[in-house]
mmCIF file of C-alpha atoms in Angstrom:
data_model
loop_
_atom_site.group_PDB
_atom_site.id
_atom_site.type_symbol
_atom_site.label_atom_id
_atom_site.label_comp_id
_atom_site.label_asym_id
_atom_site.label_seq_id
_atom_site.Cartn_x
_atom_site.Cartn_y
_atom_site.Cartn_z
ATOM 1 C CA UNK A 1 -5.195 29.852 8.896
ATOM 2 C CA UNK A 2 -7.718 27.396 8.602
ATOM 3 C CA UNK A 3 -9.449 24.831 6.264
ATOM 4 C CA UNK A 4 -12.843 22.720 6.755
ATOM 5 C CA UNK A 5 -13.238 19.314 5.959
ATOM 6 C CA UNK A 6 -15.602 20.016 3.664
ATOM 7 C CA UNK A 7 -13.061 22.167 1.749
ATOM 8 C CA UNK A 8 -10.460 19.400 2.074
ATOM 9 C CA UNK A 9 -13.151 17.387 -0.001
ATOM 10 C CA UNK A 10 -13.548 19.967 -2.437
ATOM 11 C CA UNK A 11 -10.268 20.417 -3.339
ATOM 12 C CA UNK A 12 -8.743 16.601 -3.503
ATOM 13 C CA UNK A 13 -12.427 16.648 -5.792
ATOM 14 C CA UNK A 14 -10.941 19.130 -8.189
ATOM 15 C CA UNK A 15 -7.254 18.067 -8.264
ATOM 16 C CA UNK A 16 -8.628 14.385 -9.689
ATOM 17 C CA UNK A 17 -11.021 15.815 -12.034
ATOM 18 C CA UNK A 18 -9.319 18.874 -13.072
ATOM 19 C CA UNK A 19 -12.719 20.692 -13.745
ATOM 20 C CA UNK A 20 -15.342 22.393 -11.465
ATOM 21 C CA UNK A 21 -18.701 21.329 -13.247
ATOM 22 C CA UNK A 22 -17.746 17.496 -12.839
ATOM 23 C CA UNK A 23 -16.318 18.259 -9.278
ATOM 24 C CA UNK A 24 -19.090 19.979 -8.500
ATOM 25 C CA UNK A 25 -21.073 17.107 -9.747
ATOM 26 C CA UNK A 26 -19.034 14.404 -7.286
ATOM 27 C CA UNK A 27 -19.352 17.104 -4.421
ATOM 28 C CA UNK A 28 -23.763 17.378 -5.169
ATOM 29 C CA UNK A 29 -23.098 21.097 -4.843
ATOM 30 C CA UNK A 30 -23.329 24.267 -7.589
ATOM 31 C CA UNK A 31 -20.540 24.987 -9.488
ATOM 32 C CA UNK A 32 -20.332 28.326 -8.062
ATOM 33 C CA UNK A 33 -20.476 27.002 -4.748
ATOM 34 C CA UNK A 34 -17.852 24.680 -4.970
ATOM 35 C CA UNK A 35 -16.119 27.557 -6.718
ATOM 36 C CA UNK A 36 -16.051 30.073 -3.336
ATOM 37 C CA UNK A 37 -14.830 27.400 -1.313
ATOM 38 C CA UNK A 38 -11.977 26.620 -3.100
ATOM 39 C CA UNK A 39 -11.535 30.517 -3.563
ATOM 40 C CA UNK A 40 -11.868 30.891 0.642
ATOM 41 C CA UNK A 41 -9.599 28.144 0.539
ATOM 42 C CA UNK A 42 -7.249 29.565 -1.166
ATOM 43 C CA UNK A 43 -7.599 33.146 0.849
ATOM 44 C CA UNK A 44 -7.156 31.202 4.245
ATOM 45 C CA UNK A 45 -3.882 29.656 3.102
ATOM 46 C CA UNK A 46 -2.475 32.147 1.552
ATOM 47 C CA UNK A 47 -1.901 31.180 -1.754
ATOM 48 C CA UNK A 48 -3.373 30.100 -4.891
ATOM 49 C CA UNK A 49 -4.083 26.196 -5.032
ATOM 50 C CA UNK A 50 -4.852 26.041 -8.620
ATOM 51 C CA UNK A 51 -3.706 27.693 -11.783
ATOM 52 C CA UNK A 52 -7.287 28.460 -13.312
ATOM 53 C CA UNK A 53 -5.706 30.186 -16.890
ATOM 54 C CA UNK A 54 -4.886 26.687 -17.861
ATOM 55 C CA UNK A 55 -7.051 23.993 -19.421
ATOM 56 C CA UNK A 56 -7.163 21.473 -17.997
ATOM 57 C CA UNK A 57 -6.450 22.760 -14.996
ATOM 58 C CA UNK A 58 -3.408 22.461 -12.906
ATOM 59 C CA UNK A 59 -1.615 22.681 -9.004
ATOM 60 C CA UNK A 60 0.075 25.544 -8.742
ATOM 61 C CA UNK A 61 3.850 24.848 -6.910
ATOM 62 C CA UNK A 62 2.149 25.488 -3.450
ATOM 63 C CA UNK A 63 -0.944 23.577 -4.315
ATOM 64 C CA UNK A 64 1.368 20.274 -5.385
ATOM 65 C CA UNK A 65 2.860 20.589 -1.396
ATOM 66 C CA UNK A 66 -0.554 21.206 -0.408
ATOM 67 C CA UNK A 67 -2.203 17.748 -2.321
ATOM 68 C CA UNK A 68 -0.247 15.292 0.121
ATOM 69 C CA UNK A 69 -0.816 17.234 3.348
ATOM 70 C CA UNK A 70 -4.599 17.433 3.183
ATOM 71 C CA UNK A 71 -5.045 13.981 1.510
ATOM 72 C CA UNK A 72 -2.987 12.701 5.250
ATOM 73 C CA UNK A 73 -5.604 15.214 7.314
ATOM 74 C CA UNK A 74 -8.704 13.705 5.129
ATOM 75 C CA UNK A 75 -7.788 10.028 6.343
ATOM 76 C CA UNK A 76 -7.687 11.366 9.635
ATOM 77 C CA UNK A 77 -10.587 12.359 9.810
ATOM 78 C CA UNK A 78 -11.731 9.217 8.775
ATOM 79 C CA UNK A 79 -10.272 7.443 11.659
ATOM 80 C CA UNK A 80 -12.278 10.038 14.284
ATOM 81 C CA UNK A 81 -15.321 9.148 12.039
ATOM 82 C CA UNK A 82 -14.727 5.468 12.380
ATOM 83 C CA UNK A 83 -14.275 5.684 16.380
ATOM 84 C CA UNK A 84 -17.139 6.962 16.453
ATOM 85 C CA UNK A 85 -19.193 4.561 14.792
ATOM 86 C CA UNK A 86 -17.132 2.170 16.599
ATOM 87 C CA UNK A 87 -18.291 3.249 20.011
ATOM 88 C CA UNK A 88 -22.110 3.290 18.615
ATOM 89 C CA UNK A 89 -21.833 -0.316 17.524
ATOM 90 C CA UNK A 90 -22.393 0.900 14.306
ATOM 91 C CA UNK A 91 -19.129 0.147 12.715
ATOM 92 C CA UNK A 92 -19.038 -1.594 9.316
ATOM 93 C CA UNK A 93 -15.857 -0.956 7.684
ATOM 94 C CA UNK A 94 -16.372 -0.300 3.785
ATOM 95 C CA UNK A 95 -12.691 -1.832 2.264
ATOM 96 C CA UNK A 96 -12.191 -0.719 -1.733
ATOM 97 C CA UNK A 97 -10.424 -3.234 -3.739
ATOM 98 C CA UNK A 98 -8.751 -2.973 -7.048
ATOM 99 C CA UNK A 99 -7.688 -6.020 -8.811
ATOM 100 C CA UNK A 100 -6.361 -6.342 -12.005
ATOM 101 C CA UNK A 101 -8.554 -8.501 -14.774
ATOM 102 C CA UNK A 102 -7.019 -11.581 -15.330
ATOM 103 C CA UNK A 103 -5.925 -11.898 -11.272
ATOM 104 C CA UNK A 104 -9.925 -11.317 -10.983
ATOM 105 C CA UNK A 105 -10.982 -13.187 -12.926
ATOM 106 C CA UNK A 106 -10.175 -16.209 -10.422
ATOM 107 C CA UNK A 107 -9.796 -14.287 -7.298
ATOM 108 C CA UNK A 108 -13.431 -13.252 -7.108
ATOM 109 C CA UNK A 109 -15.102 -16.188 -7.035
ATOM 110 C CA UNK A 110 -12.486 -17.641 -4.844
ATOM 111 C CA UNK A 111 -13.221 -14.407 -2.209
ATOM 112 C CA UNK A 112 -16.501 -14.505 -2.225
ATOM 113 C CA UNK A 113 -17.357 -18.370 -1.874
ATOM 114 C CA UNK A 114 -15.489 -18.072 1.603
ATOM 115 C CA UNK A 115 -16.566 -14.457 2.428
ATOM 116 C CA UNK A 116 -17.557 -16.377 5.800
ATOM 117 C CA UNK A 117 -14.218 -16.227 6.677
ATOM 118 C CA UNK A 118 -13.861 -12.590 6.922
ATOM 119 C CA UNK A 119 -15.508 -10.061 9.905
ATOM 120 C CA UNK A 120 -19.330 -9.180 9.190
ATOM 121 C CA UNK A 121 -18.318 -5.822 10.119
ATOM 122 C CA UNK A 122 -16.059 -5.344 6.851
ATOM 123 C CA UNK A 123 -17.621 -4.423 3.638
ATOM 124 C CA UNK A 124 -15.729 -5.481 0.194
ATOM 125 C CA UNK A 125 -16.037 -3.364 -2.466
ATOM 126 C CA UNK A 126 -14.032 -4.579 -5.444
ATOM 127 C CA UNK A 127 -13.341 -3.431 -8.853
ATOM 128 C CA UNK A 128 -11.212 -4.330 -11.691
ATOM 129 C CA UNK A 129 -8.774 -1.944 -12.872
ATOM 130 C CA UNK A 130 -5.338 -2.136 -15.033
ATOM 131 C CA UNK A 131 -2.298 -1.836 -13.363
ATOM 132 C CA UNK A 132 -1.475 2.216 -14.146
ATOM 133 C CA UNK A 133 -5.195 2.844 -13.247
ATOM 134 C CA UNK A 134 -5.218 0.999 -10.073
ATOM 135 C CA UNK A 135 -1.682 2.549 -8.793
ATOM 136 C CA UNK A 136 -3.017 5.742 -9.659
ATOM 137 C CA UNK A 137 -6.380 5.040 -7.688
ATOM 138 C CA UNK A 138 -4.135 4.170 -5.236
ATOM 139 C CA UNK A 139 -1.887 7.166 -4.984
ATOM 140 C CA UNK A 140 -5.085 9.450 -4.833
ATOM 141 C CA UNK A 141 -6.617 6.963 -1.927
ATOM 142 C CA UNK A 142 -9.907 6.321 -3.677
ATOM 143 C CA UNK A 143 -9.190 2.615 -3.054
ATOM 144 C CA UNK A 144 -7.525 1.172 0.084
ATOM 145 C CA UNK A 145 -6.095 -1.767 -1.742
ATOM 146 C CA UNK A 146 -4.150 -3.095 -5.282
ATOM 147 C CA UNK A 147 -3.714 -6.608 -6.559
ATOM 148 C CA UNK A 148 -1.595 -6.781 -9.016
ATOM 149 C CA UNK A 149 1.518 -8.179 -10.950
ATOM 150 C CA UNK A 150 4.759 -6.969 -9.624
ATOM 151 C CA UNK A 151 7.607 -6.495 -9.453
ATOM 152 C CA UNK A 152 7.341 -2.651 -8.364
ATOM 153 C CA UNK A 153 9.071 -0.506 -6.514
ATOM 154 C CA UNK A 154 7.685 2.718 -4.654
ATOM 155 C CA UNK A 155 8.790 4.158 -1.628
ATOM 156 C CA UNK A 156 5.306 5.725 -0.900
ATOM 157 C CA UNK A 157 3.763 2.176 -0.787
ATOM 158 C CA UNK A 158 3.380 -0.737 0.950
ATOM 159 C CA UNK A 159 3.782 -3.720 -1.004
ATOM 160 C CA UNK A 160 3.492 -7.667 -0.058
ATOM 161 C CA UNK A 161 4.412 -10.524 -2.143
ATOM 162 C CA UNK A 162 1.022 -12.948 -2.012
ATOM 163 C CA UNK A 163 2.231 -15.323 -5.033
ATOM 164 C CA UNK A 164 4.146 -16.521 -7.895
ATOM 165 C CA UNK A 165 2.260 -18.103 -10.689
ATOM 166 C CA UNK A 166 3.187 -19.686 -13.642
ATOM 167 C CA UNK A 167 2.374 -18.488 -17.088
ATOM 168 C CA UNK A 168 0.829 -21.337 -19.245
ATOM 169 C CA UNK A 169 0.764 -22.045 -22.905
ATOM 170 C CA UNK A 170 -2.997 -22.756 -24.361
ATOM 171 C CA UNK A 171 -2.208 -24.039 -27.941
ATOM 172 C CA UNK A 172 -3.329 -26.696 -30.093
ATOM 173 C CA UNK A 173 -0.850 -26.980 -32.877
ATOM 174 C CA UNK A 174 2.704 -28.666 -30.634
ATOM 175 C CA UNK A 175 4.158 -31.762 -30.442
ATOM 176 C CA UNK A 176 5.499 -31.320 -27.228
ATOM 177 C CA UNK A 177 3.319 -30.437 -24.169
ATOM 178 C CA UNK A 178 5.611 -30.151 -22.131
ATOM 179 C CA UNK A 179 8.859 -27.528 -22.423
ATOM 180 C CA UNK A 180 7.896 -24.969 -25.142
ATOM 181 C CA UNK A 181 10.238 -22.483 -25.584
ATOM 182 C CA UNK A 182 9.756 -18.875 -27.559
ATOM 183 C CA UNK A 183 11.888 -20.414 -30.846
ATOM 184 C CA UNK A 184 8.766 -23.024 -31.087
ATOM 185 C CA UNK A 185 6.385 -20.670 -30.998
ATOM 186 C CA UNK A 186 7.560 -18.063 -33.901
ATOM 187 C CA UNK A 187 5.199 -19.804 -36.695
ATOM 188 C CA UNK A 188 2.478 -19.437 -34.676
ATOM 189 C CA UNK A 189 -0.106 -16.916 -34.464
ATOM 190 C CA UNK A 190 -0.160 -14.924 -31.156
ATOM 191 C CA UNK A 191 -3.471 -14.378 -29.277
ATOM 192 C CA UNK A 192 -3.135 -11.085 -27.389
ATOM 193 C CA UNK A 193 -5.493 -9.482 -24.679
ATOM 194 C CA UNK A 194 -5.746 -5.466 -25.620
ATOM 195 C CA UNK A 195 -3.630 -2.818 -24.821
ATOM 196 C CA UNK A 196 -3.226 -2.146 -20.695
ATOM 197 C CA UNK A 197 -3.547 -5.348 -19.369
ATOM 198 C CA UNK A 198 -0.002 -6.378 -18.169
ATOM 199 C CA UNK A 199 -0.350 -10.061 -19.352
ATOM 200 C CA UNK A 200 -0.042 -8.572 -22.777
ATOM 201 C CA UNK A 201 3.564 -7.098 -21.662
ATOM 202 C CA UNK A 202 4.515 -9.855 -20.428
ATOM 203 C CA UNK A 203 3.847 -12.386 -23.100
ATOM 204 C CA UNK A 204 5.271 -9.723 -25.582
ATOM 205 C CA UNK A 205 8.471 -9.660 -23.270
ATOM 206 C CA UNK A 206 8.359 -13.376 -23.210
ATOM 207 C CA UNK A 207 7.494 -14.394 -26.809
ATOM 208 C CA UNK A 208 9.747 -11.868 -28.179
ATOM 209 C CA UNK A 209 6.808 -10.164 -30.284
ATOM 210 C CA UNK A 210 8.447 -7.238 -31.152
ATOM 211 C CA UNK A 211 5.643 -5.575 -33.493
ATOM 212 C CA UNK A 212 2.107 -6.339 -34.389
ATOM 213 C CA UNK A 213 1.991 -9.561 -36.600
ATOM 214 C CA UNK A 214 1.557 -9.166 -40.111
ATOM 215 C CA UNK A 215 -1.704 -10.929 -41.019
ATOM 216 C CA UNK A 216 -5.050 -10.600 -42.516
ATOM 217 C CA UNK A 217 -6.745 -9.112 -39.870
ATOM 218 C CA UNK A 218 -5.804 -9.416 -36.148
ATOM 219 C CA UNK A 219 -7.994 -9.319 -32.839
ATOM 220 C CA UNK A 220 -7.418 -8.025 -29.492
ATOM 221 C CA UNK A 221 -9.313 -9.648 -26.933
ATOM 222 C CA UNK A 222 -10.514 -8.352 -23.192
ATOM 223 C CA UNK A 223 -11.154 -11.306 -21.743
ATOM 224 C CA UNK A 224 -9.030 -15.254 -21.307
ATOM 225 C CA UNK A 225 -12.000 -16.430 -22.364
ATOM 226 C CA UNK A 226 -12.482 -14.970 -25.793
ATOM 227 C CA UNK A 227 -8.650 -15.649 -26.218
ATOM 228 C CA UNK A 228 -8.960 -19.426 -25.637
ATOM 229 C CA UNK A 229 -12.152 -19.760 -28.781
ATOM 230 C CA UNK A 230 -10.033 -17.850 -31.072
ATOM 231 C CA UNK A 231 -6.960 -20.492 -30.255
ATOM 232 C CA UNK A 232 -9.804 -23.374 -30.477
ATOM 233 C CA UNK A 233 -11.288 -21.839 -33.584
ATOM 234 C CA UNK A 234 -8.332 -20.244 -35.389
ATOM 235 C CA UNK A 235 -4.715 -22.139 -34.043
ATOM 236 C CA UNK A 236 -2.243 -19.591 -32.623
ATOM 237 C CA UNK A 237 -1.200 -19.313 -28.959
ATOM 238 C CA UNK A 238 -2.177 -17.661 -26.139
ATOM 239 C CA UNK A 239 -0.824 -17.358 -22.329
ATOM 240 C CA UNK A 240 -2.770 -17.536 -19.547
ATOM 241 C CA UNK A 241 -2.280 -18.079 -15.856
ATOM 242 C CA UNK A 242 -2.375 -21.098 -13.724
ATOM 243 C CA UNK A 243 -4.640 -20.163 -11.418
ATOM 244 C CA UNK A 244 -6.764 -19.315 -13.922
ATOM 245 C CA UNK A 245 -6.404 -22.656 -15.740
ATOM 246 C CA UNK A 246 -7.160 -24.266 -12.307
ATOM 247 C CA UNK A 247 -9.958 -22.432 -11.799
ATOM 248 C CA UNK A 248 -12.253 -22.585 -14.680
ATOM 249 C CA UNK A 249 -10.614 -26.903 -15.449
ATOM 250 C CA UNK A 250 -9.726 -25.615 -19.309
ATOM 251 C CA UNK A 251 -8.953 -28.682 -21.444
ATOM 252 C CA UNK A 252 -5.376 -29.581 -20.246
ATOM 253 C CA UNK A 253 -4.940 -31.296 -23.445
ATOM 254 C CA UNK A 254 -4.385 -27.547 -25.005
ATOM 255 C CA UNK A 255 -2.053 -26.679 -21.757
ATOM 256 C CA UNK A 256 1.816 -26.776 -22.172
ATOM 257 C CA UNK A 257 4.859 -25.113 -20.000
ATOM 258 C CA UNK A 258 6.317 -22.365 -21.495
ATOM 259 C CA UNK A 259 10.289 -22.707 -20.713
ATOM 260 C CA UNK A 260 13.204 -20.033 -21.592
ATOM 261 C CA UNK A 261 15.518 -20.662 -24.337
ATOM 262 C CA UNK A 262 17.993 -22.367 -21.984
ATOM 263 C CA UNK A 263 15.348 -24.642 -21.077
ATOM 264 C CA UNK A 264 15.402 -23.514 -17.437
ATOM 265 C CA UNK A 265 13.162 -21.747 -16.277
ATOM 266 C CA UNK A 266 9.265 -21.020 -16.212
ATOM 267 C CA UNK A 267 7.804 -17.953 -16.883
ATOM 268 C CA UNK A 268 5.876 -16.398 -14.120
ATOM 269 C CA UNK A 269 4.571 -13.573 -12.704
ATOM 270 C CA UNK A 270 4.605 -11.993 -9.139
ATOM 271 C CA UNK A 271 1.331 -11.156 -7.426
ATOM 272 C CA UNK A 272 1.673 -8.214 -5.267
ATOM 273 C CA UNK A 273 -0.757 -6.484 -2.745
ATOM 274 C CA UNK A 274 -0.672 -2.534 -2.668
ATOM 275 C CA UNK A 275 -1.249 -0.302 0.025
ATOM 276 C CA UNK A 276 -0.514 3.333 1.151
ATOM 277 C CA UNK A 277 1.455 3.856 4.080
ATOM 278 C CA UNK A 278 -0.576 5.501 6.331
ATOM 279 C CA UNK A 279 -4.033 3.228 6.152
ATOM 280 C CA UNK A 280 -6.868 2.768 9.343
ATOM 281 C CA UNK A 281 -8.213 -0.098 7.667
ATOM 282 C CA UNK A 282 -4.632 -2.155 7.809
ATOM 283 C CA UNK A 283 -5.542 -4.592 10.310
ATOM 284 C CA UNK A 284 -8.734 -5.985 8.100
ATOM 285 C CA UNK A 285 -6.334 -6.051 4.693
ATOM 286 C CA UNK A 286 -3.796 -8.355 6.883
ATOM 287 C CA UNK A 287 -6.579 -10.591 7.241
ATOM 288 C CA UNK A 288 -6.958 -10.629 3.183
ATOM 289 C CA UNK A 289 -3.492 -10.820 2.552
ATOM 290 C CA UNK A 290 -3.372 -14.023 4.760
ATOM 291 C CA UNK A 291 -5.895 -15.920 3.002
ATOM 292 C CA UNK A 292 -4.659 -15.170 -0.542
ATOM 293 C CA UNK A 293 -1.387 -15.907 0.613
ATOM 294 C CA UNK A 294 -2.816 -19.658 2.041
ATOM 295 C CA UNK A 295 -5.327 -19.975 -1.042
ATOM 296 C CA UNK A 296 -2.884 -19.582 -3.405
ATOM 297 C CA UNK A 297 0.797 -20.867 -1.932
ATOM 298 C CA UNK A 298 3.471 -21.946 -4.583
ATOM 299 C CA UNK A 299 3.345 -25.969 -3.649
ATOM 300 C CA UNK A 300 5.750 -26.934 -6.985
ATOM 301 C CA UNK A 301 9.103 -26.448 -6.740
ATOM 302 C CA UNK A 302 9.980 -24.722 -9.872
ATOM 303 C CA UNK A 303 12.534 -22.147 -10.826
ATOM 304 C CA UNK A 304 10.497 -19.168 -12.151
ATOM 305 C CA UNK A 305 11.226 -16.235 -14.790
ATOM 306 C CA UNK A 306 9.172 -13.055 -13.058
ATOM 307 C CA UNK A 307 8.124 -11.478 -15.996
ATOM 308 C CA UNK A 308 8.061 -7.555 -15.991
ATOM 309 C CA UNK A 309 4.363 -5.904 -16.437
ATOM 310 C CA UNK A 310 5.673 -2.575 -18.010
#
């Protein structure tokens, strides 16, 4: 029994897209290439990998067992690749990052201003992705590394706390700018970002917004931004994160702390690193972690609410 590399590649490939034109696509080979490979695959191993009678198309019960073991033996590879280049001098390590919009949003600038502080042999490639898309981008190891709000819990993972941050209130029609709680807010109009993004959980969660508000007309935004004109332009409330608030020196005039009901506590959230298990590129993401953890330590002592994201 035996499988290449190359088939390895074809077949993770097909399991994510669950179609051989677009996998054959990815791959730059024929579909009818791609096609016997998979089939001589499948002949090698004994069994049949996928079930090709449905659409889309799906692991058979051998082919599930199979997904994890040659996903471990493709990193592996990987590692004898990167040895390699290592004892060339050639080694620049490519690290894929996934962080979730409105952690981005702030994070970005932040890494890249002191990108000096990180090895010139390490390569960043980061993308924004909502939290079920980035765990799942995880699971399938097309990125190496999730930022995101916790909590979570996943045995297959490695996960690090990096932060707490508060959850802010950006409103212009309060008295007090200091303590809001959710019974002050439920004449006013909430400000939501669209469907996905786990800030919109949580200030549903928080706020107590139970359905859609009846109004008029309503607008989802995708971005903080376009949240904080409609609050300048319209009235209404919107959260948004400290950090964020920091970064980008918003009018603190329009800034108030959200409390709970008991007048206790301050909503926050839980920014969490993701990793899988079994990662080569570990040591250079413990260099990350680090700095986010130092850029963005809790200084305030204040007894936080950790807001769920799902």
């Amino acid at each position: 029994m035996n499988i290449s590399q190359q088939q390895i590649l074809y077949i993770l490939t097909l399991n994510e897209f669950k179609n051989f034109g677009k996998a054959a696509e990815v791959c730059f080979v024929t579909q009818p290439t791609l096609s016997m490979q998979i089939k001589k695959a499948e002949e090698s191993l004994g069994f049949q990998i996928f079930n090709r009678k449905r659409n889309p198309l799906e692991l058979t019960v051998y082919g599930k067992k199979l997904i994890p073991i040659i996903s471990d033996m493709q990193a592996e590879y990987k590692k004898i690749s990167r040895l390699s280049q290592e004892n060339q001098g050639k080694i620049v390590e490519e690290i894929k990052i996934g962080i979730i919009p409105t952690v981005a949003t702030y994070l970005v600038p932040k890494l890249f201003e002191n990108k000096n502080l990180f090895s010139k042999n390490v390569k960043w490639a980061i993308i924004e992705l909502k939290s079920e898309d980035l765990l799942e981008q995880i699971r399938l190891k097309k990125i190496d590394f999730g930022i995101m709000a916790g909590p979570l819990l996943e045995e297959n993972l490695m996960i690090t706390s990096l932060y707490n941050e508060e959850i802010l209130i950006y409103t212009k029609n309060t008295k007090s700018k200091n303590n809001i709680s959710t019974e002050d807010l439920k004449t006013s109009h909430p400000w939501l970002l669209n469907s996905g993004n786990c800030l919109r959980t949580q200030m549903m969660h928080f706020c107590q917004i139970e359905k859609e508000q009846e109004n008029d007309w309503n607008y989802e935004g995708g971005n903080l931004h376009m949240l904080l004109q409609m609050v300048d332009n319209h009235g209404g409330y919107t959260l948004i994160p400290e950090f964020y608030f920091k970064q980008y020196k918003i009018n603190s005039k329009n800034i108030a702390h959200a409390v709970t009901e008991n007048q206790r506590f301050h909503p926050a959230r839980n920014i969490i690193s993701v990793s899988t298990l079994k990662n080569s590129k570990h040591p250079d993401l413990i260099s990350l972690i680090h700095f986010i953890k130092k850029e963005f330590a809790n200084t305030e002592l204040k007894k936080y609410d950790i807001l769920s994201w799902k």
